[in-house]
Amino acid sequence: MNEQKPEDVYTHGHHESVVRAHASRTAENSAAFVIPHLTAGTSVLDVGCGPGSITCDFAELVAPAKAVGLDRSPEIVAQAASLASGRGVENVEFVTGNIYDLDFEDETFDLVHAHQVLQHLTDPVAALREMRRVAKPGAIVAVRDADFHGMSWYPEVPELDDWMELYQKIARRNGAEPDAGRRLVSWAQQAGFTDVAPSSSNWLYATAQQRRWQSRVWSERVLHSAFAEQALEYGLANEADLARIAAGWHRWGSTDDGFFLIPNGEVIARA
C-alpha cells in the first residue's frame, strides 16, 4: 500500500445540488465506453463513486460478480448504499477509502473505473498507478473526465464566461486540473500504461427541459455549494459576483435556442 497523501480539496463539495446532478448519471449516459467490457462475472471497483448510480448499473451488468463503489465521504457512501437497497441491487458494496491508498490486495479486480475524479486530484498520475495496482494483469482501468476549457455554449452570456474563469481559478487554487479530459492519455502513459485506447463523448443540454435542469443545478451550485464557499474564502469573488453569475445561468436557461456542450475525454488502459 502507498503512504496516504493529504486529502485533496474537492471543488464541488457535497451540497444537495451537486449530489442531485451526480445521481442523474448512469452507465449509459456517462460510461458508455465501459459497457462493452462489463460482462457477467466481471469484478469491478468504481473509485470516487459518489451517490452510486453508475456503480449500481455496473453491478447489474456484471452479476453475479460484485461491484464495489468507493468514495472518501461516509455520508455519500451511505447514500449510495441506500440507493442500492432501494433498487434491489444485492451484488454491490459501498466503502469509504482513499484513491491514493486503496485497501485492496494487488491484482484484485477485472475492471477499475473512475468517473470525473482525476480532475479533482493534486496527483492524478499517482491515483492511476494505484488503480493499476489493484487491477489484474490484462485488466482494464477506465477513466472519464470533462474538459472545462473545451466547453462551449450559445447564446453568448458574459456571466458564463465569468463562471468559467472563476471555476478555473478555484480548481487551480485547489491544485487540481479542470481541463483533465485532454490530459488523460498523457497521465495514463506517465502512470506506466503502454496499452492506452482514447475516446471521447459529450453531454449536451439543448432541449427546453435540459436547459432548465442544467441552469437550475448550476445556479444553485454557484450560490450554495463548496464552489461558492471556496470562491469567497479564497477572495476570488464576493456574494454580488456569485449572485450575478447565478442570474446569468438562469438567463441562459430561459432561452429558446440555448446550447451547452460538455466534452469528456476517456481512456481504456490495460494493466
PDB file of N, CA, C and O in Angstrom, residues 202-256:
ATOM      1  N   ASN A 202     -19.766  13.348 -25.348  1.00  0.00           N
ATOM      2  CA  ASN A 202     -20.276  14.632 -24.874  1.00  0.00           C
ATOM      3  C   ASN A 202     -21.504  14.475 -23.992  1.00  0.00           C
ATOM      4  O   ASN A 202     -22.249  13.507 -24.116  1.00  0.00           O
ATOM      5  N   TRP A 203     -21.696  15.467 -23.127  1.00  0.00           N
ATOM      6  CA  TRP A 203     -23.005  15.736 -22.553  1.00  0.00           C
ATOM      7  C   TRP A 203     -23.522  16.994 -23.251  1.00  0.00           C
ATOM      8  O   TRP A 203     -22.800  17.993 -23.372  1.00  0.00           O
ATOM      9  N   LEU A 204     -24.763  16.957 -23.693  1.00  0.00           N
ATOM     10  CA  LEU A 204     -25.342  18.101 -24.389  1.00  0.00           C
ATOM     11  C   LEU A 204     -26.648  18.513 -23.710  1.00  0.00           C
ATOM     12  O   LEU A 204     -27.507  17.673 -23.436  1.00  0.00           O
ATOM     13  N   TYR A 205     -26.777  19.815 -23.460  1.00  0.00           N
ATOM     14  CA  TYR A 205     -28.001  20.387 -22.886  1.00  0.00           C
ATOM     15  C   TYR A 205     -28.552  21.378 -23.902  1.00  0.00           C
ATOM     16  O   TYR A 205     -28.035  22.489 -24.041  1.00  0.00           O
ATOM     17  N   ALA A 206     -29.574  20.959 -24.651  1.00  0.00           N
ATOM     18  CA  ALA A 206     -30.062  21.807 -25.743  1.00  0.00           C
ATOM     19  C   ALA A 206     -31.569  21.739 -25.936  1.00  0.00           C
ATOM     20  O   ALA A 206     -32.095  22.407 -26.827  1.00  0.00           O
ATOM     21  N   THR A 207     -32.279  20.950 -25.123  1.00  0.00           N
ATOM     22  CA  THR A 207     -33.740  20.993 -25.154  1.00  0.00           C
ATOM     23  C   THR A 207     -34.222  21.882 -24.010  1.00  0.00           C
ATOM     24  O   THR A 207     -33.464  22.195 -23.087  1.00  0.00           O
ATOM     25  N   ALA A 208     -35.483  22.277 -24.065  1.00  0.00           N
ATOM     26  CA  ALA A 208     -36.017  23.159 -23.023  1.00  0.00           C
ATOM     27  C   ALA A 208     -35.861  22.534 -21.644  1.00  0.00           C
ATOM     28  O   ALA A 208     -35.444  23.199 -20.690  1.00  0.00           O
ATOM     29  N   GLN A 209     -36.173  21.234 -21.540  1.00  0.00           N
ATOM     30  CA  GLN A 209     -36.062  20.561 -20.244  1.00  0.00           C
ATOM     31  C   GLN A 209     -34.616  20.486 -19.788  1.00  0.00           C
ATOM     32  O   GLN A 209     -34.316  20.728 -18.614  1.00  0.00           O
ATOM     33  N   GLN A 210     -33.688  20.157 -20.702  1.00  0.00           N
ATOM     34  CA  GLN A 210     -32.279  20.056 -20.346  1.00  0.00           C
ATOM     35  C   GLN A 210     -31.712  21.414 -19.938  1.00  0.00           C
ATOM     36  O   GLN A 210     -30.928  21.506 -18.996  1.00  0.00           O
ATOM     37  N   ARG A 211     -32.114  22.473 -20.640  1.00  0.00           N
ATOM     38  CA  ARG A 211     -31.633  23.806 -20.286  1.00  0.00           C
ATOM     39  C   ARG A 211     -32.108  24.204 -18.903  1.00  0.00           C
ATOM     40  O   ARG A 211     -31.343  24.751 -18.098  1.00  0.00           O
ATOM     41  N   ARG A 212     -33.366  23.947 -18.622  1.00  0.00           N
ATOM     42  CA  ARG A 212     -33.901  24.288 -17.283  1.00  0.00           C
ATOM     43  C   ARG A 212     -33.138  23.531 -16.205  1.00  0.00           C
ATOM     44  O   ARG A 212     -32.773  24.099 -15.178  1.00  0.00           O
ATOM     45  N   TRP A 213     -32.899  22.251 -16.444  1.00  0.00           N
ATOM     46  CA  TRP A 213     -32.219  21.426 -15.438  1.00  0.00           C
ATOM     47  C   TRP A 213     -30.800  21.919 -15.217  1.00  0.00           C
ATOM     48  O   TRP A 213     -30.378  22.141 -14.073  1.00  0.00           O
ATOM     49  N   GLN A 214     -30.044  22.090 -16.284  1.00  0.00           N
ATOM     50  CA  GLN A 214     -28.644  22.498 -16.175  1.00  0.00           C
ATOM     51  C   GLN A 214     -28.521  23.880 -15.543  1.00  0.00           C
ATOM     52  O   GLN A 214     -27.662  24.109 -14.679  1.00  0.00           O
ATOM     53  N   SER A 215     -29.355  24.804 -15.949  1.00  0.00           N
ATOM     54  CA  SER A 215     -29.255  26.161 -15.402  1.00  0.00           C
ATOM     55  C   SER A 215     -29.656  26.201 -13.932  1.00  0.00           C
ATOM     56  O   SER A 215     -29.041  26.912 -13.138  1.00  0.00           O
ATOM     57  N   ARG A 216     -30.650  25.421 -13.553  1.00  0.00           N
ATOM     58  CA  ARG A 216     -31.088  25.399 -12.150  1.00  0.00           C
ATOM     59  C   ARG A 216     -30.006  24.785 -11.261  1.00  0.00           C
ATOM     60  O   ARG A 216     -29.686  25.317 -10.201  1.00  0.00           O
ATOM     61  N   VAL A 217     -29.432  23.666 -11.712  1.00  0.00           N
ATOM     62  CA  VAL A 217     -28.394  22.999 -10.929  1.00  0.00           C
ATOM     63  C   VAL A 217     -27.194  23.916 -10.733  1.00  0.00           C
ATOM     64  O   VAL A 217     -26.693  24.086  -9.611  1.00  0.00           O
ATOM     65  N   TRP A 218     -26.726  24.540 -11.819  1.00  0.00           N
ATOM     66  CA  TRP A 218     -25.516  25.341 -11.681  1.00  0.00           C
ATOM     67  C   TRP A 218     -25.766  26.668 -10.977  1.00  0.00           C
ATOM     68  O   TRP A 218     -24.890  27.170 -10.259  1.00  0.00           O
ATOM     69  N   SER A 219     -26.938  27.237 -11.116  1.00  0.00           N
ATOM     70  CA  SER A 219     -27.206  28.463 -10.357  1.00  0.00           C
ATOM     71  C   SER A 219     -27.212  28.173  -8.864  1.00  0.00           C
ATOM     72  O   SER A 219     -26.690  28.965  -8.060  1.00  0.00           O
ATOM     73  N   GLU A 220     -27.736  27.014  -8.459  1.00  0.00           N
ATOM     74  CA  GLU A 220     -27.706  26.626  -7.049  1.00  0.00           C
ATOM     75  C   GLU A 220     -26.274  26.365  -6.587  1.00  0.00           C
ATOM     76  O   GLU A 220     -25.874  26.762  -5.489  1.00  0.00           O
ATOM     77  N   ARG A 221     -25.492  25.703  -7.424  1.00  0.00           N
ATOM     78  CA  ARG A 221     -24.120  25.394  -7.050  1.00  0.00           C
ATOM     79  C   ARG A 221     -23.286  26.668  -6.901  1.00  0.00           C
ATOM     80  O   ARG A 221     -22.442  26.770  -6.005  1.00  0.00           O
ATOM     81  N   VAL A 222     -23.527  27.631  -7.782  1.00  0.00           N
ATOM     82  CA  VAL A 222     -22.786  28.894  -7.715  1.00  0.00           C
ATOM     83  C   VAL A 222     -23.070  29.624  -6.410  1.00  0.00           C
ATOM     84  O   VAL A 222     -22.184  30.283  -5.846  1.00  0.00           O
ATOM     85  N   LEU A 223     -24.274  29.485  -5.892  1.00  0.00           N
ATOM     86  CA  LEU A 223     -24.666  30.224  -4.690  1.00  0.00           C
ATOM     87  C   LEU A 223     -24.438  29.455  -3.391  1.00  0.00           C
ATOM     88  O   LEU A 223     -24.205  30.070  -2.346  1.00  0.00           O
ATOM     89  N   HIS A 224     -24.513  28.116  -3.430  1.00  0.00           N
ATOM     90  CA  HIS A 224     -24.631  27.377  -2.173  1.00  0.00           C
ATOM     91  C   HIS A 224     -23.629  26.239  -1.972  1.00  0.00           C
ATOM     92  O   HIS A 224     -23.503  25.745  -0.849  1.00  0.00           O
ATOM     93  N   SER A 225     -22.929  25.799  -3.009  1.00  0.00           N
ATOM     94  CA  SER A 225     -22.064  24.630  -2.868  1.00  0.00           C
ATOM     95  C   SER A 225     -20.671  25.032  -2.396  1.00  0.00           C
ATOM     96  O   SER A 225     -20.383  26.210  -2.150  1.00  0.00           O
ATOM     97  N   ALA A 226     -19.772  24.049  -2.335  1.00  0.00           N
ATOM     98  CA  ALA A 226     -18.384  24.333  -1.985  1.00  0.00           C
ATOM     99  C   ALA A 226     -17.742  25.300  -2.970  1.00  0.00           C
ATOM    100  O   ALA A 226     -16.820  26.042  -2.611  1.00  0.00           O
ATOM    101  N   PHE A 227     -18.208  25.301  -4.206  1.00  0.00           N
ATOM    102  CA  PHE A 227     -17.741  26.278  -5.200  1.00  0.00           C
ATOM    103  C   PHE A 227     -17.905  27.689  -4.658  1.00  0.00           C
ATOM    104  O   PHE A 227     -16.985  28.511  -4.712  1.00  0.00           O
ATOM    105  N   ALA A 228     -19.085  27.993  -4.122  1.00  0.00           N
ATOM    106  CA  ALA A 228     -19.347  29.324  -3.565  1.00  0.00           C
ATOM    107  C   ALA A 228     -18.492  29.573  -2.324  1.00  0.00           C
ATOM    108  O   ALA A 228     -17.894  30.652  -2.172  1.00  0.00           O
ATOM    109  N   GLU A 229     -18.431  28.591  -1.445  1.00  0.00           N
ATOM    110  CA  GLU A 229     -17.650  28.752  -0.209  1.00  0.00           C
ATOM    111  C   GLU A 229     -16.188  29.020  -0.519  1.00  0.00           C
ATOM    112  O   GLU A 229     -15.563  29.896   0.100  1.00  0.00           O
ATOM    113  N   GLN A 230     -15.639  28.285  -1.470  1.00  0.00           N
ATOM    114  CA  GLN A 230     -14.230  28.450  -1.801  1.00  0.00           C
ATOM    115  C   GLN A 230     -13.984  29.768  -2.534  1.00  0.00           C
ATOM    116  O   GLN A 230     -12.962  30.428  -2.304  1.00  0.00           O
ATOM    117  N   ALA A 231     -14.905  30.163  -3.412  1.00  0.00           N
ATOM    118  CA  ALA A 231     -14.763  31.448  -4.109  1.00  0.00           C
ATOM    119  C   ALA A 231     -14.660  32.594  -3.119  1.00  0.00           C
ATOM    120  O   ALA A 231     -13.823  33.501  -3.275  1.00  0.00           O
ATOM    121  N   LEU A 232     -15.489  32.541  -2.084  1.00  0.00           N
ATOM    122  CA  LEU A 232     -15.469  33.592  -1.062  1.00  0.00           C
ATOM    123  C   LEU A 232     -14.238  33.471  -0.176  1.00  0.00           C
ATOM    124  O   LEU A 232     -13.561  34.469   0.100  1.00  0.00           O
ATOM    125  N   GLU A 233     -13.929  32.251   0.257  1.00  0.00           N
ATOM    126  CA  GLU A 233     -12.788  32.041   1.161  1.00  0.00           C
ATOM    127  C   GLU A 233     -11.471  32.457   0.501  1.00  0.00           C
ATOM    128  O   GLU A 233     -10.602  33.048   1.144  1.00  0.00           O
ATOM    129  N   TYR A 234     -11.325  32.159  -0.790  1.00  0.00           N
ATOM    130  CA  TYR A 234     -10.078  32.456  -1.485  1.00  0.00           C
ATOM    131  C   TYR A 234     -10.015  33.911  -1.961  1.00  0.00           C
ATOM    132  O   TYR A 234      -8.991  34.327  -2.525  1.00  0.00           O
ATOM    133  N   GLY A 235     -11.080  34.662  -1.759  1.00  0.00           N
ATOM    134  CA  GLY A 235     -11.104  36.049  -2.200  1.00  0.00           C
ATOM    135  C   GLY A 235     -11.179  36.212  -3.707  1.00  0.00           C
ATOM    136  O   GLY A 235     -10.786  37.247  -4.251  1.00  0.00           O
ATOM    137  N   LEU A 236     -11.736  35.208  -4.389  1.00  0.00           N
ATOM    138  CA  LEU A 236     -11.832  35.251  -5.847  1.00  0.00           C
ATOM    139  C   LEU A 236     -13.143  35.856  -6.334  1.00  0.00           C
ATOM    140  O   LEU A 236     -13.274  36.184  -7.519  1.00  0.00           O
ATOM    141  N   ALA A 237     -14.114  35.978  -5.437  1.00  0.00           N
ATOM    142  CA  ALA A 237     -15.410  36.561  -5.778  1.00  0.00           C
ATOM    143  C   ALA A 237     -16.079  37.005  -4.496  1.00  0.00           C
ATOM    144  O   ALA A 237     -15.726  36.554  -3.395  1.00  0.00           O
ATOM    145  N   ASN A 238     -17.053  37.905  -4.638  1.00  0.00           N
ATOM    146  CA  ASN A 238     -17.887  38.268  -3.492  1.00  0.00           C
ATOM    147  C   ASN A 238     -19.316  37.794  -3.752  1.00  0.00           C
ATOM    148  O   ASN A 238     -19.620  37.240  -4.825  1.00  0.00           O
ATOM    149  N   GLU A 239     -20.172  37.995  -2.794  1.00  0.00           N
ATOM    150  CA  GLU A 239     -21.540  37.476  -2.922  1.00  0.00           C
ATOM    151  C   GLU A 239     -22.283  38.104  -4.095  1.00  0.00           C
ATOM    152  O   GLU A 239     -23.091  37.450  -4.757  1.00  0.00           O
ATOM    153  N   ALA A 240     -22.003  39.384  -4.373  1.00  0.00           N
ATOM    154  CA  ALA A 240     -22.645  40.036  -5.516  1.00  0.00           C
ATOM    155  C   ALA A 240     -22.192  39.393  -6.832  1.00  0.00           C
ATOM    156  O   ALA A 240     -23.001  39.216  -7.764  1.00  0.00           O
ATOM    157  N   ASP A 241     -20.923  39.030  -6.903  1.00  0.00           N
ATOM    158  CA  ASP A 241     -20.419  38.347  -8.099  1.00  0.00           C
ATOM    159  C   ASP A 241     -21.143  37.013  -8.307  1.00  0.00           C
ATOM    160  O   ASP A 241     -21.554  36.677  -9.424  1.00  0.00           O
ATOM    161  N   LEU A 242     -21.279  36.260  -7.225  1.00  0.00           N
ATOM    162  CA  LEU A 242     -21.931  34.955  -7.322  1.00  0.00           C
ATOM    163  C   LEU A 242     -23.393  35.100  -7.714  1.00  0.00           C
ATOM    164  O   LEU A 242     -23.908  34.319  -8.527  1.00  0.00           O
ATOM    165  N   ALA A 243     -24.070  36.081  -7.148  1.00  0.00           N
ATOM    166  CA  ALA A 243     -25.474  36.313  -7.496  1.00  0.00           C
ATOM    167  C   ALA A 243     -25.612  36.672  -8.970  1.00  0.00           C
ATOM    168  O   ALA A 243     -26.549  36.229  -9.653  1.00  0.00           O
ATOM    169  N   ARG A 244     -24.689  37.473  -9.464  1.00  0.00           N
ATOM    170  CA  ARG A 244     -24.733  37.869 -10.875  1.00  0.00           C
ATOM    171  C   ARG A 244     -24.499  36.665 -11.785  1.00  0.00           C
ATOM    172  O   ARG A 244     -25.200  36.498 -12.793  1.00  0.00           O
ATOM    173  N   ILE A 245     -23.539  35.804 -11.435  1.00  0.00           N
ATOM    174  CA  ILE A 245     -23.275  34.617 -12.243  1.00  0.00           C
ATOM    175  C   ILE A 245     -24.463  33.663 -12.210  1.00  0.00           C
ATOM    176  O   ILE A 245     -24.862  33.093 -13.239  1.00  0.00           O
ATOM    177  N   ALA A 246     -25.060  33.484 -11.035  1.00  0.00           N
ATOM    178  CA  ALA A 246     -26.243  32.622 -10.931  1.00  0.00           C
ATOM    179  C   ALA A 246     -27.381  33.148 -11.796  1.00  0.00           C
ATOM    180  O   ALA A 246     -28.083  32.369 -12.464  1.00  0.00           O
ATOM    181  N   ALA A 247     -27.573  34.456 -11.791  1.00  0.00           N
ATOM    182  CA  ALA A 247     -28.616  35.056 -12.631  1.00  0.00           C
ATOM    183  C   ALA A 247     -28.327  34.823 -14.109  1.00  0.00           C
ATOM    184  O   ALA A 247     -29.247  34.607 -14.914  1.00  0.00           O
ATOM    185  N   GLY A 248     -27.036  34.864 -14.471  1.00  0.00           N
ATOM    186  CA  GLY A 248     -26.665  34.583 -15.853  1.00  0.00           C
ATOM    187  C   GLY A 248     -27.003  33.165 -16.259  1.00  0.00           C
ATOM    188  O   GLY A 248     -27.464  32.926 -17.387  1.00  0.00           O
ATOM    189  N   TRP A 249     -26.796  32.219 -15.346  1.00  0.00           N
ATOM    190  CA  TRP A 249     -27.196  30.847 -15.623  1.00  0.00           C
ATOM    191  C   TRP A 249     -28.709  30.759 -15.859  1.00  0.00           C
ATOM    192  O   TRP A 249     -29.166  30.079 -16.790  1.00  0.00           O
ATOM    193  N   HIS A 250     -29.484  31.436 -15.044  1.00  0.00           N
ATOM    194  CA  HIS A 250     -30.937  31.434 -15.230  1.00  0.00           C
ATOM    195  C   HIS A 250     -31.309  32.051 -16.577  1.00  0.00           C
ATOM    196  O   HIS A 250     -32.225  31.566 -17.257  1.00  0.00           O
ATOM    197  N   ARG A 251     -30.630  33.127 -16.942  1.00  0.00           N
ATOM    198  CA  ARG A 251     -30.953  33.782 -18.207  1.00  0.00           C
ATOM    199  C   ARG A 251     -30.642  32.857 -19.383  1.00  0.00           C
ATOM    200  O   ARG A 251     -31.421  32.760 -20.333  1.00  0.00           O
ATOM    201  N   TRP A 252     -29.500  32.149 -19.315  1.00  0.00           N
ATOM    202  CA  TRP A 252     -29.204  31.179 -20.365  1.00  0.00           C
ATOM    203  C   TRP A 252     -30.271  30.084 -20.397  1.00  0.00           C
ATOM    204  O   TRP A 252     -30.739  29.693 -21.470  1.00  0.00           O
ATOM    205  N   GLY A 253     -30.680  29.603 -19.219  1.00  0.00           N
ATOM    206  CA  GLY A 253     -31.654  28.524 -19.160  1.00  0.00           C
ATOM    207  C   GLY A 253     -33.023  28.899 -19.679  1.00  0.00           C
ATOM    208  O   GLY A 253     -33.817  28.021 -20.051  1.00  0.00           O
ATOM    209  N   SER A 254     -33.321  30.177 -19.733  1.00  0.00           N
ATOM    210  CA  SER A 254     -34.643  30.626 -20.191  1.00  0.00           C
ATOM    211  C   SER A 254     -34.689  30.876 -21.697  1.00  0.00           C
ATOM    212  O   SER A 254     -35.737  31.219 -22.236  1.00  0.00           O
ATOM    213  N   THR A 255     -33.563  30.689 -22.390  1.00  0.00           N
ATOM    214  CA  THR A 255     -33.550  30.913 -23.838  1.00  0.00           C
ATOM    215  C   THR A 255     -34.279  29.788 -24.555  1.00  0.00           C
ATOM    216  O   THR A 255     -34.428  28.679 -24.036  1.00  0.00           O
ATOM    217  N   ASP A 256     -34.721  30.057 -25.763  1.00  0.00           N
ATOM    218  CA  ASP A 256     -35.394  29.044 -26.575  1.00  0.00           C
ATOM    219  C   ASP A 256     -34.427  28.285 -27.474  1.00  0.00           C
ATOM    220  O   ASP A 256     -34.804  27.264 -28.063  1.00  0.00           O
TER     221      ASP A 256
END
